[in-house]
Amino acid sequence: MITEKQPATQPGRERGADPGTEPGTEPGTEPGTDPGAEEEPLSRYIQRLTQRVRAFDAHRPRVWDGLLTAFWAAAALIDAMGGWRNTAPDPSVPVLFVVAMSLAFALPLLWRRRRPVAALAVMACVALVSQGTGAFLQAGLLQLIVVFHIALRRPLRTLPWTLALLTPPLVLGAIRHPQGSWDQQVVPTLWAYAMVALLGIAVRSRQDHTAALVDRARRLQVERDQQAQLAAAAERTRIAREMHDIIGHNLAVITGLADGGRYAAAKNPERAAEALDAIGTTSRQALAELRRLLRGEPVRDPQPTLDDLDDLIAGVRTAGLPVRLDTHGETPPLATGAQLTVYRVVQEALTNALKHAGPGAEATVLLSYGPEGSTVEITDTGRAHGSGTAGTGQGVAGMRERAALYDGTLEAGPLPDGGWRVRLRIPLEDSPS
């Protein structure tokens, strides 16, 4: 059997007190806590109870209206059994008449939400009879509930008509059965009605504010989802464009190297081995770029710029397409993204020439730099290529998207004497497009 070890009594602690309590604290409370902190669980309990009542009212409004009306009708009938005589100026009013008036005060509560003004009109007529006969029934205070619902659910312009319905019974009672000065019988009750109306307006304002916050949160959530979808679509487009450039170019180079190596294998095995080495190097580079693109690995090498065009053209020459590079003017201070656009356009154009220009074709890359922008023109002397219509291929669409990012233009199409031309123009940031 396992027994618990009783802690030794320390100085400053009373015998029988909780070992976890400090001197000066009440049993059952933690050290450093305020005994008044117990109000928080009570407030949460009241909040949960209020939410349950509201949920019940929202799902079964007619049942709730019936229960509330029955409760106040029972209270009015209990008062009609004799308690009304304690405040009535004329206790000789017949009991059956008092019971009828009590029910007439309570039953209109069934329509306090759907027809609050009509319910108040009925109750005001009963209040005229109650005040005129001298019964002064306390059930007349049920009009406060209807006033609250008018302020909560009806336009504010309805409140003056509410005042017109509430004032005549009070004035009639003060005239026929005066008790002190008339303002003591009329003004306090009107102030009570005004306070209840202000309470209804405050609750209405809070409900409107809460509804506006909920609607705003919903719209923000919808916008956030839309932004996420747009960002995902843009990212997919970017990845597809990069994959097209990487895979298309490298596969074209590998294909050219493989064809050249196959022809050189019979006559010059050393050239075939060099072609195989170049194929392996190109394949590894393509795999590394794809891995970086798809897995989001950190970039060890910077993105290609204009300085890397020589390596790009050298690789295309190795694949079997003679390329000449001409440059006119001084290189302007283009942004890194704009230089990447120029590089990708040249890469795509040369890749298309490798795939479609045919044997014996040659290509020329002309870079022209001026004060208003940069122009890149790539031409080849092979047969016209494309997808039936000039400039409708997927690669050409990607080049146009890249050019549009920097307010540039791109033209692609066949030349009159044969061949193909791609022309890109990117303006400087401080020049008109």
Coordinates of C-alpha atoms in Angstrom, one line a residue:
M1 CA 0.0 0.0 0.0
I2 CA 1.3 3.4 -0.9
T3 CA 1.0 6.2 1.7
E4 CA 1.4 9.9 1.1
K5 CA 4.0 11.7 3.2
Q6 CA 2.5 14.5 5.2
P7 CA 4.5 17.8 4.9
A8 CA 5.9 19.2 8.0
T9 CA 4.2 22.3 9.5
Q10 CA 6.3 25.4 8.9
P11 CA 6.4 28.5 11.0
G12 CA 3.8 31.1 10.1
R13 CA 1.3 28.6 9.0
E14 CA -1.8 27.6 11.0
R15 CA -2.4 24.0 11.7
G16 CA -5.0 22.5 9.4
A17 CA -4.4 25.1 6.7
D18 CA -3.7 24.1 3.1
P19 CA 0.1 23.6 2.6
G20 CA -0.1 25.4 -0.7
T21 CA -1.4 28.7 0.9
E22 CA 0.8 31.4 2.2
P23 CA 0.2 33.4 5.4
G24 CA -2.5 36.0 4.9
T25 CA -4.3 34.2 2.1
E26 CA -7.6 32.5 2.3
P27 CA -7.8 28.7 1.9
G28 CA -8.7 27.7 -1.6
T29 CA -6.9 30.6 -3.2
E30 CA -3.5 30.6 -4.9
P31 CA -0.7 32.8 -3.6
G32 CA -0.7 36.2 -5.3
T33 CA -4.2 35.9 -6.5
D34 CA -7.1 38.3 -5.7
P35 CA -10.1 36.6 -4.1
G36 CA -12.2 38.8 -6.4
A37 CA -10.8 36.9 -9.4
E38 CA -13.6 34.4 -8.9
E39 CA -15.9 36.9 -10.6
E40 CA -14.4 35.9 -14.0
P41 CA -15.8 32.3 -14.0
L42 CA -19.2 33.8 -13.0
S43 CA -19.0 36.3 -15.9
R44 CA -18.2 33.5 -18.3
Y45 CA -21.0 31.4 -17.0
I46 CA -23.4 34.3 -17.5
Q47 CA -22.1 34.9 -21.0
R48 CA -22.6 31.2 -21.9
L49 CA -26.1 31.3 -20.5
T50 CA -26.9 34.5 -22.5
Q51 CA -25.6 32.8 -25.7
R52 CA -27.8 29.8 -25.1
V53 CA -30.8 32.0 -24.6
R54 CA -30.1 33.9 -27.8
A55 CA -29.5 30.6 -29.7
F56 CA -32.9 29.3 -28.4
D57 CA -34.6 32.6 -29.3
A58 CA -33.0 32.5 -32.8
H59 CA -34.1 28.9 -33.5
R60 CA -37.5 29.0 -31.8
P61 CA -38.7 32.6 -31.7
R62 CA -42.4 31.8 -31.4
V63 CA -41.8 29.4 -28.5
W64 CA -39.7 32.1 -26.7
D65 CA -42.3 34.8 -27.3
G66 CA -45.0 32.4 -25.9
L67 CA -42.9 31.7 -22.8
L68 CA -42.1 35.3 -22.1
T69 CA -45.7 36.4 -22.6
A70 CA -47.0 33.6 -20.3
F71 CA -44.5 34.6 -17.6
W72 CA -45.6 38.3 -17.6
A73 CA -49.2 37.3 -17.9
A74 CA -48.8 35.2 -14.8
A75 CA -47.1 38.0 -13.0
A76 CA -49.9 40.5 -14.0
L77 CA -52.6 38.0 -12.8
I78 CA -50.9 37.6 -9.5
D79 CA -50.9 41.3 -9.0
A80 CA -54.5 41.4 -10.1
M81 CA -55.4 39.0 -7.2
G82 CA -55.1 41.9 -4.8
G83 CA -51.7 43.5 -4.9
W84 CA -52.8 46.2 -7.2
R85 CA -54.9 47.8 -4.4
N86 CA -51.8 48.8 -2.5
T87 CA -51.0 51.4 -5.2
A88 CA -54.4 52.1 -6.7
P89 CA -56.1 55.4 -5.9
D90 CA -59.5 53.7 -6.3
P91 CA -59.4 50.1 -4.9
S92 CA -63.1 49.7 -5.7
V93 CA -62.6 48.7 -9.3
P94 CA -64.1 45.3 -10.0
V95 CA -61.6 42.4 -9.9
L96 CA -62.8 40.8 -13.2
F97 CA -62.2 44.2 -14.9
V98 CA -58.7 44.3 -13.4
V99 CA -58.0 40.8 -14.6
A100 CA -59.2 41.7 -18.1
M101 CA -57.0 44.8 -18.1
S102 CA -54.0 42.7 -16.8
L103 CA -54.4 40.2 -19.6
A104 CA -54.8 43.1 -22.1
F105 CA -51.4 44.5 -20.9
A106 CA -49.6 41.1 -21.2
L107 CA -51.0 39.4 -24.3
P108 CA -49.7 42.1 -26.8
L109 CA -46.2 41.1 -25.9
L110 CA -46.6 38.2 -28.4
W111 CA -46.3 40.8 -31.2
R112 CA -43.7 43.0 -29.6
R113 CA -41.1 42.1 -32.3
R114 CA -43.3 41.8 -35.4
R115 CA -45.8 44.6 -34.6
P116 CA -44.4 46.6 -31.8
V117 CA -46.2 49.9 -32.6
A118 CA -49.6 48.1 -32.9
A119 CA -48.9 46.3 -29.6
L120 CA -48.0 49.6 -27.9
A121 CA -51.2 51.2 -29.3
V122 CA -53.3 48.4 -27.7
M123 CA -51.5 48.7 -24.4
A124 CA -51.8 52.5 -24.5
C125 CA -55.6 52.1 -24.8
V126 CA -55.7 49.8 -21.8
A127 CA -53.5 52.2 -19.9
L128 CA -56.0 55.0 -20.6
V129 CA -58.7 52.8 -19.0
S130 CA -56.4 51.8 -16.1
Q131 CA -55.4 55.4 -15.3
G132 CA -58.9 56.7 -15.8
T133 CA -60.6 54.2 -13.5
G134 CA -57.9 54.7 -10.8
A135 CA -56.6 51.1 -10.9
F136 CA -53.1 52.2 -11.8
L137 CA -52.1 48.6 -12.6
Q138 CA -48.4 47.9 -12.4
A139 CA -48.8 45.7 -15.5
G140 CA -48.7 49.0 -17.4
L141 CA -45.0 48.9 -16.9
L142 CA -44.9 46.1 -19.5
Q143 CA -45.0 48.9 -22.0
L144 CA -41.3 49.4 -21.3
I145 CA -40.6 46.1 -23.1
V146 CA -42.4 47.2 -26.2
V147 CA -40.7 50.6 -26.1
F148 CA -37.3 48.8 -26.0
H149 CA -38.2 46.7 -29.1
I150 CA -39.4 49.8 -31.0
A151 CA -36.1 51.5 -30.4
L152 CA -34.3 48.3 -31.3
R153 CA -36.1 47.3 -34.5
R154 CA -37.9 50.4 -35.9
P155 CA -36.6 53.6 -37.4
L156 CA -35.8 56.4 -35.0
R157 CA -38.6 58.5 -36.5
T158 CA -41.1 56.1 -34.8
L159 CA -40.0 57.2 -31.3
P160 CA -42.0 60.5 -31.4
W161 CA -45.2 58.5 -32.2
T162 CA -44.3 56.3 -29.3
L163 CA -44.2 59.3 -27.0
A164 CA -47.6 60.4 -28.3
L165 CA -49.0 57.1 -27.3
L166 CA -47.5 57.0 -23.8
T167 CA -48.2 60.5 -22.6
P168 CA -52.0 60.7 -22.7
P169 CA -52.6 57.9 -20.1
L170 CA -50.1 59.6 -17.7
V171 CA -51.8 63.0 -18.1
L172 CA -55.2 61.5 -17.7
G173 CA -54.2 59.7 -14.5
A174 CA -52.6 62.9 -13.1
I175 CA -55.8 64.9 -13.8
R176 CA -58.4 62.5 -12.5
H177 CA -56.4 61.1 -9.6
P178 CA -53.9 63.7 -8.6
Q179 CA -51.2 62.6 -6.1
G180 CA -49.0 65.5 -5.3
S181 CA -47.9 67.7 -8.2
W182 CA -48.8 66.5 -11.7
D183 CA -45.1 66.5 -12.9
Q184 CA -44.3 63.9 -10.2
Q185 CA -46.8 61.5 -11.8
V186 CA -45.8 62.2 -15.4
V187 CA -42.2 63.2 -15.7
P188 CA -40.5 60.2 -13.9
T189 CA -42.4 57.7 -15.9
L190 CA -41.5 59.5 -19.1
W191 CA -37.9 59.5 -18.0
A192 CA -38.1 55.7 -17.5
Y193 CA -39.4 55.3 -21.0
A194 CA -36.6 57.5 -22.4
M195 CA -34.0 55.5 -20.6
V196 CA -35.4 52.3 -22.0
A197 CA -35.4 53.8 -25.5
L198 CA -31.8 54.9 -25.1
L199 CA -30.9 51.3 -24.0
G200 CA -32.6 49.9 -27.1
I201 CA -30.7 52.4 -29.3
A202 CA -27.4 51.4 -27.7
V203 CA -28.1 47.7 -28.1
R204 CA -29.1 48.3 -31.7
S205 CA -25.9 50.3 -32.4
R206 CA -23.8 47.5 -30.9
Q207 CA -25.6 44.9 -33.0
D208 CA -25.0 46.9 -36.2
H209 CA -21.4 47.4 -35.3
T210 CA -20.9 43.7 -34.6
A211 CA -22.7 42.8 -37.9
A212 CA -20.4 45.2 -39.7
L213 CA -17.3 43.7 -38.1
V214 CA -18.5 40.2 -39.0
D215 CA -19.2 41.2 -42.6
R216 CA -15.9 42.9 -42.9
A217 CA -14.1 39.8 -41.5
R218 CA -16.0 37.7 -44.0
R219 CA -15.0 39.9 -46.9
L220 CA -11.4 40.1 -45.7
Q221 CA -11.4 36.3 -45.5
V222 CA -12.8 36.1 -49.1
E223 CA -10.2 38.6 -50.3
R224 CA -7.4 36.7 -48.5
D225 CA -8.5 33.5 -50.2
Q226 CA -8.7 35.2 -53.5
Q227 CA -5.2 36.8 -53.0
A228 CA -3.9 33.4 -52.1
Q229 CA -5.4 31.8 -55.2
L230 CA -4.0 34.6 -57.4
A231 CA -0.6 34.3 -55.8
A232 CA -0.7 30.5 -56.3
A233 CA -1.7 31.0 -59.9
A234 CA 1.1 33.6 -60.5
E235 CA 3.6 31.3 -58.8
R236 CA 2.5 28.4 -61.0
T237 CA 2.8 30.6 -64.1
R238 CA 6.3 31.7 -63.0
I239 CA 7.4 28.1 -62.4
A240 CA 6.0 27.0 -65.7
R241 CA 7.8 29.8 -67.5
E242 CA 11.1 29.1 -65.8
M243 CA 10.7 25.3 -66.4
H244 CA 9.9 26.0 -70.1
D245 CA 13.1 28.1 -70.4
I246 CA 15.3 25.7 -68.5
I247 CA 14.1 22.4 -69.9
G248 CA 13.5 23.7 -73.5
H249 CA 16.9 25.2 -73.8
N250 CA 18.9 22.4 -72.2
L251 CA 17.0 19.7 -74.1
A252 CA 17.7 21.5 -77.3
V253 CA 21.4 21.7 -76.5
I254 CA 21.5 18.1 -75.5
T255 CA 19.7 17.0 -78.6
G256 CA 22.2 18.9 -80.8
L257 CA 25.1 17.5 -78.9
A258 CA 23.7 14.0 -79.2
D259 CA 23.2 14.3 -82.9
G260 CA 26.7 15.7 -83.4
G261 CA 28.2 13.0 -81.2
R262 CA 26.4 10.2 -83.2
Y263 CA 27.9 11.5 -86.5
A264 CA 31.3 12.0 -84.9
A265 CA 31.4 8.5 -83.2
A266 CA 32.4 6.7 -86.5
K267 CA 35.1 9.1 -87.6
N268 CA 36.4 10.9 -84.5
P269 CA 35.7 9.1 -81.2
E270 CA 37.4 11.9 -79.2
R271 CA 34.8 14.4 -80.5
A272 CA 32.1 12.0 -79.5
A273 CA 33.5 11.7 -76.0
E274 CA 33.6 15.5 -75.8
A275 CA 29.9 15.6 -76.9
L276 CA 29.0 13.1 -74.2
D277 CA 30.8 15.1 -71.6
A278 CA 29.0 18.2 -72.7
I279 CA 25.7 16.3 -72.5
G280 CA 26.5 15.2 -68.9
T281 CA 27.4 18.8 -67.9
T282 CA 24.3 20.3 -69.5
S283 CA 22.1 17.6 -67.9
R284 CA 23.5 18.2 -64.4
Q285 CA 23.1 22.0 -64.8
A286 CA 19.5 21.5 -65.9
L287 CA 18.8 19.2 -62.9
A288 CA 20.4 21.6 -60.5
E289 CA 18.2 24.5 -61.8
L290 CA 15.1 22.4 -61.7
R291 CA 15.8 21.3 -58.1
R292 CA 16.3 24.9 -57.1
L293 CA 13.1 26.0 -58.8
L294 CA 10.8 23.2 -57.6
R295 CA 12.2 22.7 -54.0
G296 CA 12.9 26.3 -53.3
E297 CA 16.5 25.6 -52.3
P298 CA 18.7 28.6 -51.6
V299 CA 20.3 30.0 -54.8
R300 CA 24.1 29.6 -54.7
D301 CA 24.7 31.2 -58.1
P302 CA 23.0 34.5 -59.1
Q303 CA 20.5 34.7 -61.8
P304 CA 21.9 35.1 -65.4
T305 CA 22.6 38.6 -66.5
L306 CA 24.0 40.2 -69.7
D307 CA 27.5 39.1 -68.8
D308 CA 26.4 35.5 -69.1
L309 CA 25.3 35.8 -72.8
D310 CA 28.7 34.7 -74.0
D311 CA 28.5 31.4 -72.1
L312 CA 24.9 30.9 -73.4
I313 CA 26.0 31.5 -77.0
A314 CA 29.1 29.3 -76.6
G315 CA 26.8 26.4 -75.4
V316 CA 24.6 26.9 -78.5
R317 CA 27.6 26.9 -80.8
T318 CA 28.7 23.7 -79.2
A319 CA 25.3 22.2 -79.9
G320 CA 25.8 22.9 -83.6
L321 CA 24.3 26.3 -84.4
P322 CA 26.7 29.0 -85.5
V323 CA 25.8 32.2 -83.6
R324 CA 27.3 35.7 -84.1
L325 CA 27.0 38.3 -81.3
D326 CA 27.1 42.0 -82.2
T327 CA 26.8 44.8 -79.7
H328 CA 26.2 48.5 -80.4
G329 CA 26.4 51.2 -77.8
E330 CA 27.3 51.2 -74.2
T331 CA 25.5 48.9 -71.8
P332 CA 22.9 50.9 -69.8
P333 CA 22.3 50.4 -66.1
L334 CA 19.5 47.9 -66.5
A335 CA 17.9 46.3 -63.4
T336 CA 18.8 42.7 -62.6
G337 CA 15.3 41.5 -63.6
A338 CA 15.5 43.3 -66.9
Q339 CA 18.9 41.7 -67.7
L340 CA 17.3 38.3 -66.8
T341 CA 14.5 39.1 -69.3
V342 CA 17.0 39.8 -72.0
Y343 CA 18.9 36.6 -71.2
R344 CA 15.8 34.5 -71.3
V345 CA 14.5 36.0 -74.5
V346 CA 17.9 35.3 -76.2
Q347 CA 17.9 31.8 -74.7
E348 CA 14.4 31.0 -76.0
A349 CA 15.0 32.4 -79.4
L350 CA 18.2 30.4 -79.9
T351 CA 16.5 27.3 -78.5
N352 CA 13.8 27.7 -81.1
A353 CA 16.4 28.1 -83.8
L354 CA 18.1 24.9 -82.6
K355 CA 14.9 23.0 -82.8
H356 CA 13.3 24.4 -85.9
A357 CA 15.8 26.3 -88.1
G358 CA 17.1 23.1 -89.7
P359 CA 20.6 22.1 -90.8
G360 CA 22.9 24.8 -92.2
A361 CA 21.2 27.6 -90.4
E362 CA 23.0 30.5 -88.7
A363 CA 21.8 32.9 -86.0
T364 CA 22.7 36.5 -85.2
V365 CA 22.2 38.2 -81.8
L366 CA 22.2 42.0 -82.1
L367 CA 22.3 44.1 -78.9
S368 CA 21.6 47.8 -79.4
Y369 CA 21.8 50.2 -76.4
G370 CA 20.6 53.8 -76.7
P371 CA 19.4 56.6 -74.5
E372 CA 15.8 55.5 -74.6
G373 CA 16.3 51.8 -73.9
S374 CA 17.7 48.5 -75.1
T375 CA 16.9 46.5 -78.2
V376 CA 17.7 42.9 -78.7
E377 CA 17.2 41.3 -82.1
I378 CA 17.7 37.6 -82.7
T379 CA 17.5 36.3 -86.3
D380 CA 18.3 33.0 -88.0
T381 CA 18.7 32.0 -91.6
G382 CA 16.8 28.7 -91.4
R383 CA 13.3 27.9 -92.5
A384 CA 10.4 29.8 -90.9
H385 CA 9.2 28.2 -87.7
G386 CA 6.4 28.7 -85.3
S387 CA 3.0 27.1 -84.6
G388 CA 1.3 28.1 -87.8
T389 CA 0.8 31.7 -86.9
A390 CA 3.7 34.1 -86.2
G391 CA 4.4 34.4 -82.5
T392 CA 1.7 32.2 -81.1
G393 CA 3.9 29.5 -79.5
Q394 CA 4.0 28.9 -75.8
G395 CA 7.6 30.1 -75.6
V396 CA 6.8 33.3 -77.5
A397 CA 3.9 34.0 -75.0
G398 CA 6.3 33.5 -72.1
M399 CA 8.7 36.0 -73.7
R400 CA 5.9 38.5 -74.1
E401 CA 5.0 38.2 -70.5
R402 CA 8.6 38.8 -69.4
A403 CA 8.8 41.8 -71.6
A404 CA 5.5 43.2 -70.3
L405 CA 6.9 43.1 -66.7
Y406 CA 9.3 45.9 -67.6
D407 CA 7.0 47.8 -70.0
G408 CA 8.7 46.3 -73.0
T409 CA 7.5 45.0 -76.3
L410 CA 8.3 41.8 -78.2
E411 CA 7.8 41.0 -81.8
A412 CA 8.3 37.5 -83.3
G413 CA 7.6 36.3 -86.8
P414 CA 9.1 35.1 -90.1
L415 CA 11.4 37.2 -92.3
P416 CA 10.5 38.0 -95.9
D417 CA 13.6 36.2 -97.3
G418 CA 13.3 33.2 -95.0
G419 CA 14.3 32.7 -91.4
W420 CA 12.9 34.0 -88.2
R421 CA 13.2 37.1 -86.1
V422 CA 12.6 38.0 -82.5
R423 CA 12.8 41.6 -81.5
L424 CA 12.7 42.8 -77.9
R425 CA 12.7 46.4 -76.7
I426 CA 13.0 47.4 -73.0
P427 CA 12.8 51.1 -72.2
L428 CA 14.8 52.7 -69.5
E429 CA 13.0 53.4 -66.2
D430 CA 13.2 57.2 -66.8
S431 CA 12.2 57.2 -70.4
P432 CA 8.6 57.0 -71.9
S433 CA 7.5 53.6 -72.9

